[in-house]
Short mmCIF file of C-alpha atoms in Angstrom, two decimals:
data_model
loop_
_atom_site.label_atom_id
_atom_site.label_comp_id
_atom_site.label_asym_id
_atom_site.label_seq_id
_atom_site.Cartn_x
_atom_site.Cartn_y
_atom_site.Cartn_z
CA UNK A 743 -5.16 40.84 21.93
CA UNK A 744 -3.83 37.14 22.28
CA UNK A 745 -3.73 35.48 18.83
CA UNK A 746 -4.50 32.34 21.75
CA UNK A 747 -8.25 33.79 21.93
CA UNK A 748 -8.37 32.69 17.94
CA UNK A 749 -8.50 29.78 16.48
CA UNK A 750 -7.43 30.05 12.56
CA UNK A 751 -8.27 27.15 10.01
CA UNK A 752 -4.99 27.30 7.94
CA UNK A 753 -3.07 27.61 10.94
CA UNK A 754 -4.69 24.48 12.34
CA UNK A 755 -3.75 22.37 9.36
CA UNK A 756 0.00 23.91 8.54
CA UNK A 757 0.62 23.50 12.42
CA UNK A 758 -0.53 19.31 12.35
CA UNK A 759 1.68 19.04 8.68
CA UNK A 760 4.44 20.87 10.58
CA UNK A 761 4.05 18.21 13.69
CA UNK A 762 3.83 15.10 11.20
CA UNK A 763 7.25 16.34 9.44
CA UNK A 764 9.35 13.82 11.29
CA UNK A 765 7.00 11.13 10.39
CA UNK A 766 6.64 11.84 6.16
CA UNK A 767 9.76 9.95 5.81
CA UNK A 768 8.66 7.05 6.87
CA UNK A 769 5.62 7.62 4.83
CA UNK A 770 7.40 7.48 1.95
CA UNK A 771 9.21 4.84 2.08
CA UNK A 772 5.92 2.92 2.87
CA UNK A 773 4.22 4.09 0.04
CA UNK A 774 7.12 3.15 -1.97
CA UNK A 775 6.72 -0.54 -0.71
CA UNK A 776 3.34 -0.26 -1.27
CA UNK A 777 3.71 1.42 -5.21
CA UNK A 778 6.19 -1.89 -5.53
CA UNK A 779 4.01 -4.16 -4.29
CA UNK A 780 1.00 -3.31 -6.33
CA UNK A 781 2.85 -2.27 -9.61
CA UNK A 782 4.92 -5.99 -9.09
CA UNK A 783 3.05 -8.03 -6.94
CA UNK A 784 6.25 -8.07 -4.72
CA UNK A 785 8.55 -6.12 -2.71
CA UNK A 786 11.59 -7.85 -4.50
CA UNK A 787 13.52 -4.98 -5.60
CA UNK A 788 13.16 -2.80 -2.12
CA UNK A 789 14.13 -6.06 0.05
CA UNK A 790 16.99 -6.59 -2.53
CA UNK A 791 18.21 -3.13 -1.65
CA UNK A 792 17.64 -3.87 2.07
CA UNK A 793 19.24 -7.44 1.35
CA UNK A 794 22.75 -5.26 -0.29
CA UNK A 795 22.73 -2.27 2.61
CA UNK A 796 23.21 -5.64 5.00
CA UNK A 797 26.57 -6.46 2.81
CA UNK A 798 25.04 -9.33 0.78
CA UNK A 799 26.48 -10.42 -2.05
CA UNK A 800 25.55 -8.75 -5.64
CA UNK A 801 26.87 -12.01 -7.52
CA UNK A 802 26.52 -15.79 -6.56
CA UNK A 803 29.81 -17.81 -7.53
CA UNK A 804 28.11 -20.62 -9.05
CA UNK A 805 27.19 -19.89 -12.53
CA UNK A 806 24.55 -22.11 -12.45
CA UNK A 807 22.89 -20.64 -9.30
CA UNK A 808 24.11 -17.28 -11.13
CA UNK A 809 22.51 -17.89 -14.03
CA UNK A 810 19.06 -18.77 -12.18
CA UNK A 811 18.99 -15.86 -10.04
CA UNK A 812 19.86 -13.92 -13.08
CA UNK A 813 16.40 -15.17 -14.73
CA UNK A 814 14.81 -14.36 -11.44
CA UNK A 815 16.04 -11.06 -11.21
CA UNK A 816 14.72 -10.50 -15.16
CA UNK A 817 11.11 -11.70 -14.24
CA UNK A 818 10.63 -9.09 -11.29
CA UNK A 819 12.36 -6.50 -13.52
CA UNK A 820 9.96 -7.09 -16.45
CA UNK A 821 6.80 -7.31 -13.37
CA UNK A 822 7.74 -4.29 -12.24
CA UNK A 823 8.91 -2.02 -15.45
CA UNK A 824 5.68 -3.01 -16.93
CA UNK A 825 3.20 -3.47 -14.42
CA UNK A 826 1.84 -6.42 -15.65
CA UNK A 827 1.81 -9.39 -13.27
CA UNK A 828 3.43 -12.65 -15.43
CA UNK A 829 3.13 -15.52 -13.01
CA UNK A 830 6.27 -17.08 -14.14
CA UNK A 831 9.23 -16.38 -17.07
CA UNK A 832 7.40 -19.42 -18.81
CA UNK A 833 3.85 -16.94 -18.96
CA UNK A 834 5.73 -13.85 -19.83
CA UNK A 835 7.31 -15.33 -22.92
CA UNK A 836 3.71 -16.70 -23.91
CA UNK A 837 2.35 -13.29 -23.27
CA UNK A 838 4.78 -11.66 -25.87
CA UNK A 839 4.29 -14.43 -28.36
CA UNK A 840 0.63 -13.74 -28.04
CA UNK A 841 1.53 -9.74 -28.29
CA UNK A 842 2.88 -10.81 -31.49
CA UNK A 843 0.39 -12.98 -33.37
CA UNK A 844 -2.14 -9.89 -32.78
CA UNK A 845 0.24 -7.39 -34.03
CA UNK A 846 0.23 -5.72 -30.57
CA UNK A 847 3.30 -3.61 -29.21
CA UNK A 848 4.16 -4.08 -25.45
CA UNK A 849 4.38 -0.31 -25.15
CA UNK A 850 0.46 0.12 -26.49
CA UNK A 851 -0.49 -2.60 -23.58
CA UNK A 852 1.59 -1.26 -20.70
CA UNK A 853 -0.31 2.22 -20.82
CA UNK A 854 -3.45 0.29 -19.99
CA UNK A 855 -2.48 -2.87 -18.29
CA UNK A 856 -5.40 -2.14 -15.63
CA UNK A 857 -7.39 -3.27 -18.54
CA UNK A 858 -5.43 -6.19 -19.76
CA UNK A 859 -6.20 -9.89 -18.31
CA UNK A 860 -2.67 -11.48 -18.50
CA UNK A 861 -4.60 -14.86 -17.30
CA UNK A 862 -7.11 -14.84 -20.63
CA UNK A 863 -4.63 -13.15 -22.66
CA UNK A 864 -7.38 -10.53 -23.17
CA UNK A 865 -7.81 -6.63 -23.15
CA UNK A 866 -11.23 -6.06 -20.58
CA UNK A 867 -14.15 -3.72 -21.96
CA UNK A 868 -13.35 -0.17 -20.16
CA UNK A 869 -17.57 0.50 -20.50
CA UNK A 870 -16.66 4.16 -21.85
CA UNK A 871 -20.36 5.07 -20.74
CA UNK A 872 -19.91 3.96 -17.09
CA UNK A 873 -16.28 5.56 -17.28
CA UNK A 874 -18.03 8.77 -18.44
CA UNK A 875 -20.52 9.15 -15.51
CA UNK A 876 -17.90 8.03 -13.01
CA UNK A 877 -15.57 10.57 -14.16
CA UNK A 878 -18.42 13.31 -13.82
CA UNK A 879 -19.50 12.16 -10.76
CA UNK A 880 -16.16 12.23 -8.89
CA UNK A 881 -15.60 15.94 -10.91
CA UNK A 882 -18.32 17.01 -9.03
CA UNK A 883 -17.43 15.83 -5.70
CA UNK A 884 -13.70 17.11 -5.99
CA UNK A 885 -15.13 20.56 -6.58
CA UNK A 886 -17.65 20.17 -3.61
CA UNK A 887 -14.79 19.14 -1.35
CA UNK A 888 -12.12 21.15 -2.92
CA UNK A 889 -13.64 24.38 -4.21
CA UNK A 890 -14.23 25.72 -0.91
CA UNK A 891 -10.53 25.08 0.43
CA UNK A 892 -9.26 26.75 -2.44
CA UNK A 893 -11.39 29.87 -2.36
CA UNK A 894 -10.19 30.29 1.03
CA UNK A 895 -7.07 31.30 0.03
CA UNK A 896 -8.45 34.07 -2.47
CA UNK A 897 -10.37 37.01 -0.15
CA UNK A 898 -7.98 39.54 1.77
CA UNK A 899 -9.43 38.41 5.04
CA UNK A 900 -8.26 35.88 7.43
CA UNK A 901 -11.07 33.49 8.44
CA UNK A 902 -10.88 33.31 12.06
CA UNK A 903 -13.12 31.87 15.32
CA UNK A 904 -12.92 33.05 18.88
CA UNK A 905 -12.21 30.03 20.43
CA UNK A 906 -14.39 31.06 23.71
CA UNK A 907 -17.57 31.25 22.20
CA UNK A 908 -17.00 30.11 19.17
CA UNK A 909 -18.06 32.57 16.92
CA UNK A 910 -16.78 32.06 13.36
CA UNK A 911 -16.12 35.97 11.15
CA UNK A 912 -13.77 37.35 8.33
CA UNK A 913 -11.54 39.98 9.54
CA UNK A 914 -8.93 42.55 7.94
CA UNK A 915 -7.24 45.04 9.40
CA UNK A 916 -10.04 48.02 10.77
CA UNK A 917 -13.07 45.60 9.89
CA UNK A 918 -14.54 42.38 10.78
CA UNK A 919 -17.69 40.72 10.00
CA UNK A 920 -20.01 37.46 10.57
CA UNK A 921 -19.53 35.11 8.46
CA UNK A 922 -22.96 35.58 7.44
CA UNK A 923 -22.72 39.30 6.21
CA UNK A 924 -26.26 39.92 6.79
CA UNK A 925 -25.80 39.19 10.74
CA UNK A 926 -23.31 41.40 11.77
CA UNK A 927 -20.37 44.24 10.80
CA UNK A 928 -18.15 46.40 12.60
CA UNK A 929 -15.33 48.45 11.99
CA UNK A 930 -12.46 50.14 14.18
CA UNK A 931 -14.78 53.40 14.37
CA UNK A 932 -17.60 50.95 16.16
CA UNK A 933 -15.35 49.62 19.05
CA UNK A 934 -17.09 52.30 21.07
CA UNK A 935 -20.13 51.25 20.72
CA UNK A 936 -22.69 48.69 21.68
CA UNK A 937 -23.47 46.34 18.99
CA UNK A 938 -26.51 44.09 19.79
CA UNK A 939 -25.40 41.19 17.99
CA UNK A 940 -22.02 40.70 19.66
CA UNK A 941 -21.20 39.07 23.01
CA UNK A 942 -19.27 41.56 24.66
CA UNK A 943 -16.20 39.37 24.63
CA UNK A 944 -16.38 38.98 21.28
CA UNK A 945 -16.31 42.30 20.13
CA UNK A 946 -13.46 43.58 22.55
CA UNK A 947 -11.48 40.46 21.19
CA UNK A 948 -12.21 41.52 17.87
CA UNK A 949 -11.74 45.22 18.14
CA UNK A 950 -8.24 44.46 19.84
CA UNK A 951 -7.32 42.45 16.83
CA UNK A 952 -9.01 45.03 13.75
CA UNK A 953 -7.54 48.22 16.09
CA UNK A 954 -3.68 46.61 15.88
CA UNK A 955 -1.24 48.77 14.52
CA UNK A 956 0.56 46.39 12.46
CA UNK A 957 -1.73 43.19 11.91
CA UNK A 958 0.46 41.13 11.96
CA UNK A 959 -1.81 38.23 13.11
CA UNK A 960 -4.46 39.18 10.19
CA UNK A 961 -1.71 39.43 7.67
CA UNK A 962 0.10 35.87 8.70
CA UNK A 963 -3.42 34.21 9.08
CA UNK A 964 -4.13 35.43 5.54
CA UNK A 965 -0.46 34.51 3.58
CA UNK A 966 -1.13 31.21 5.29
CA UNK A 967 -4.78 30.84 3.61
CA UNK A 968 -3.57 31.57 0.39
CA UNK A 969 -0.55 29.31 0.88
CA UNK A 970 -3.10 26.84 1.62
CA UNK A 971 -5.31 27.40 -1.19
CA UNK A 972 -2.64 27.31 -3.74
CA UNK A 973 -1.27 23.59 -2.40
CA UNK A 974 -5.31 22.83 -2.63
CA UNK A 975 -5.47 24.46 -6.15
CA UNK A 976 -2.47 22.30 -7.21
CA UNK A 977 -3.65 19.18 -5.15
CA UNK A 978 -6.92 19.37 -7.52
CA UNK A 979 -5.16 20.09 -10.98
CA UNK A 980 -3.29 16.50 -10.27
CA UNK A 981 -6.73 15.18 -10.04
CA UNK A 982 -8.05 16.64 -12.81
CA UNK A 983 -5.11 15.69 -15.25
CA UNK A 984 -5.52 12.13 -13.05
CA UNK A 985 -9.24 11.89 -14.17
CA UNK A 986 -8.03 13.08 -17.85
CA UNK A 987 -5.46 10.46 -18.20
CA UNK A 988 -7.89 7.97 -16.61
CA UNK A 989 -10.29 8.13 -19.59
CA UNK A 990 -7.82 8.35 -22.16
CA UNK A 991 -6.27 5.20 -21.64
CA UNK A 992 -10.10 4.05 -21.12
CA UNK A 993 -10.57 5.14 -24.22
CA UNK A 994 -7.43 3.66 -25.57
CA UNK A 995 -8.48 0.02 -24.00
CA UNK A 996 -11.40 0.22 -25.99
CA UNK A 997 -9.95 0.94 -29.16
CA UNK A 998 -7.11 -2.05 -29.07
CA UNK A 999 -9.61 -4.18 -27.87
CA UNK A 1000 -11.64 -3.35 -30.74
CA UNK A 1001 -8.54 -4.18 -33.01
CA UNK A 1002 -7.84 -7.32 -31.33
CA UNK A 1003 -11.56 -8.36 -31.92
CA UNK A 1004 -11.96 -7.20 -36.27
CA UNK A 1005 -8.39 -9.01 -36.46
CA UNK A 1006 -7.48 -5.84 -38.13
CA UNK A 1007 -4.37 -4.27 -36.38
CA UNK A 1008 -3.48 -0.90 -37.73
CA UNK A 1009 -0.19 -2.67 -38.96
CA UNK A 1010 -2.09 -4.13 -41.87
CA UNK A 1011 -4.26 -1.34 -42.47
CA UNK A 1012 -1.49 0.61 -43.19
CA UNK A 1013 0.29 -2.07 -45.17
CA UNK A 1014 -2.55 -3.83 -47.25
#
């Protein structure tokens, strides 16, 4: 048996991760640029980096020039620590002032600055209704997509196609079967027979890999399934957490919003 007559789904996908190793540096660094970019509306900080690897200067000599690259360096800072996209210093201190006379903490704002409008100086409606059916829809098609790639790693057979003819079965070590288990079954004992349903290469293929001594195709096809299924498993608890924080800040929009509107922020509640 020649583990080239198979073709294994798990090994397909480790083997193409595997050949894009070299490249996930450079992915990373891109997304980085691109996390900058959209959390600051600019790459300032990453080409300042760039900028200092080149030997540029940290300081300018001129205090004045110091002093305005200093207030430059402040904006981007406070664009990119809080996400929020002040078009000039000028804007952000208006912004806090206005944080202020609403009794509103830059911490409750930076949470859900998707929602906040630093233009109108206004906290957007987060439509909790819509926000509910979106997140059940997308719950829904995560375990459609998902769910199957993570029970893949839970039976004790390796999911396997003879790449010839390709015929798709489940196969352990002295049994295989279709993938349909109403089509076809066969065992180590049945390698000397005829089975109808089988193309004759098929079933000496897949007698020479059930009959192996050791299995040691069967068993690295399978640890490679399940390693598969648990990176899937994990891969779709971040998304579920990711939908979970999703509404709560939703949900926490629509609540300071609902303070800004009454004029009653929970400040003067709790001090009458």
């Amino acid at each position: 048996m020649q583990s080239q007559d198979f073709f294994s789904l798990s090994s397909a996908i480790i083997e193409l991760i595997q050949k894009a190793a070299p490249l996930i540096g450079l992915a990373l660094v891109f997304i980085l640029y691109l996390w900058s970019w959209r959390r600051a509306g600019s790459a300032f900080f990453i080409l300042q980096r760039f900028w200092s690897l080149l030997g540029g200067n940290k300081e300018l000599s001129d205090p004045d020039l110091s002093e305005a690259w200093k207030n430059v360096k402040d904006f981007y800072s406070m664009r990119l620590r809080t996400g929020i996209k002040f078009k000039s210093k000028e804007h952000l201190e208006q912004t806090l002032a206005w944080f202020k006379e609403n009794r509103i903490g830059l911490e409750e704002v930076m949470p859900i600055r998707s929602y906040f409008d630093v233009d109108s100086l206004a906290v957007r409606d987060p439509n909790l209704k819509t926000k509910k059916k979106e997140n059940w829809f997308l719950g829904i098609i995560l375990s459609l997509a998902i769910g199957p790639l993570i029970v893949l790693g839970i039976p004790d057979r390796a999911f396997l196609i003879v790449k010839s003819t390709d015929t798709w079965f489940l196969a352990n070590k002295g049994t295989a079967h279709s993938w349909n288990p109403f089509s076809w079954s066969i065992t180590s004992d049945d390698c000397n027979k005829e089975i109808p349903e089988l193309l004759d290469h098929d079933q000496k293929v897949i007698c020479e890999l059930i009959t192996s001594e050791d299995a040691t195709y069967i068993k690295k096809t399978i640890f490679q399934q399940r390693a598969f299924g648990v990176l899937m498993g994990t891969f779709a608890g971040f998304l579920i957490i990711g939908l979970a924080i999703a509404w709560s800040k939703a949900k926490t929009a629509h609540d300071l919003r609902l303070r800004i509107m009454t004029k009653k922020p929970e400040q003067l509640l709790l001090f009458p």
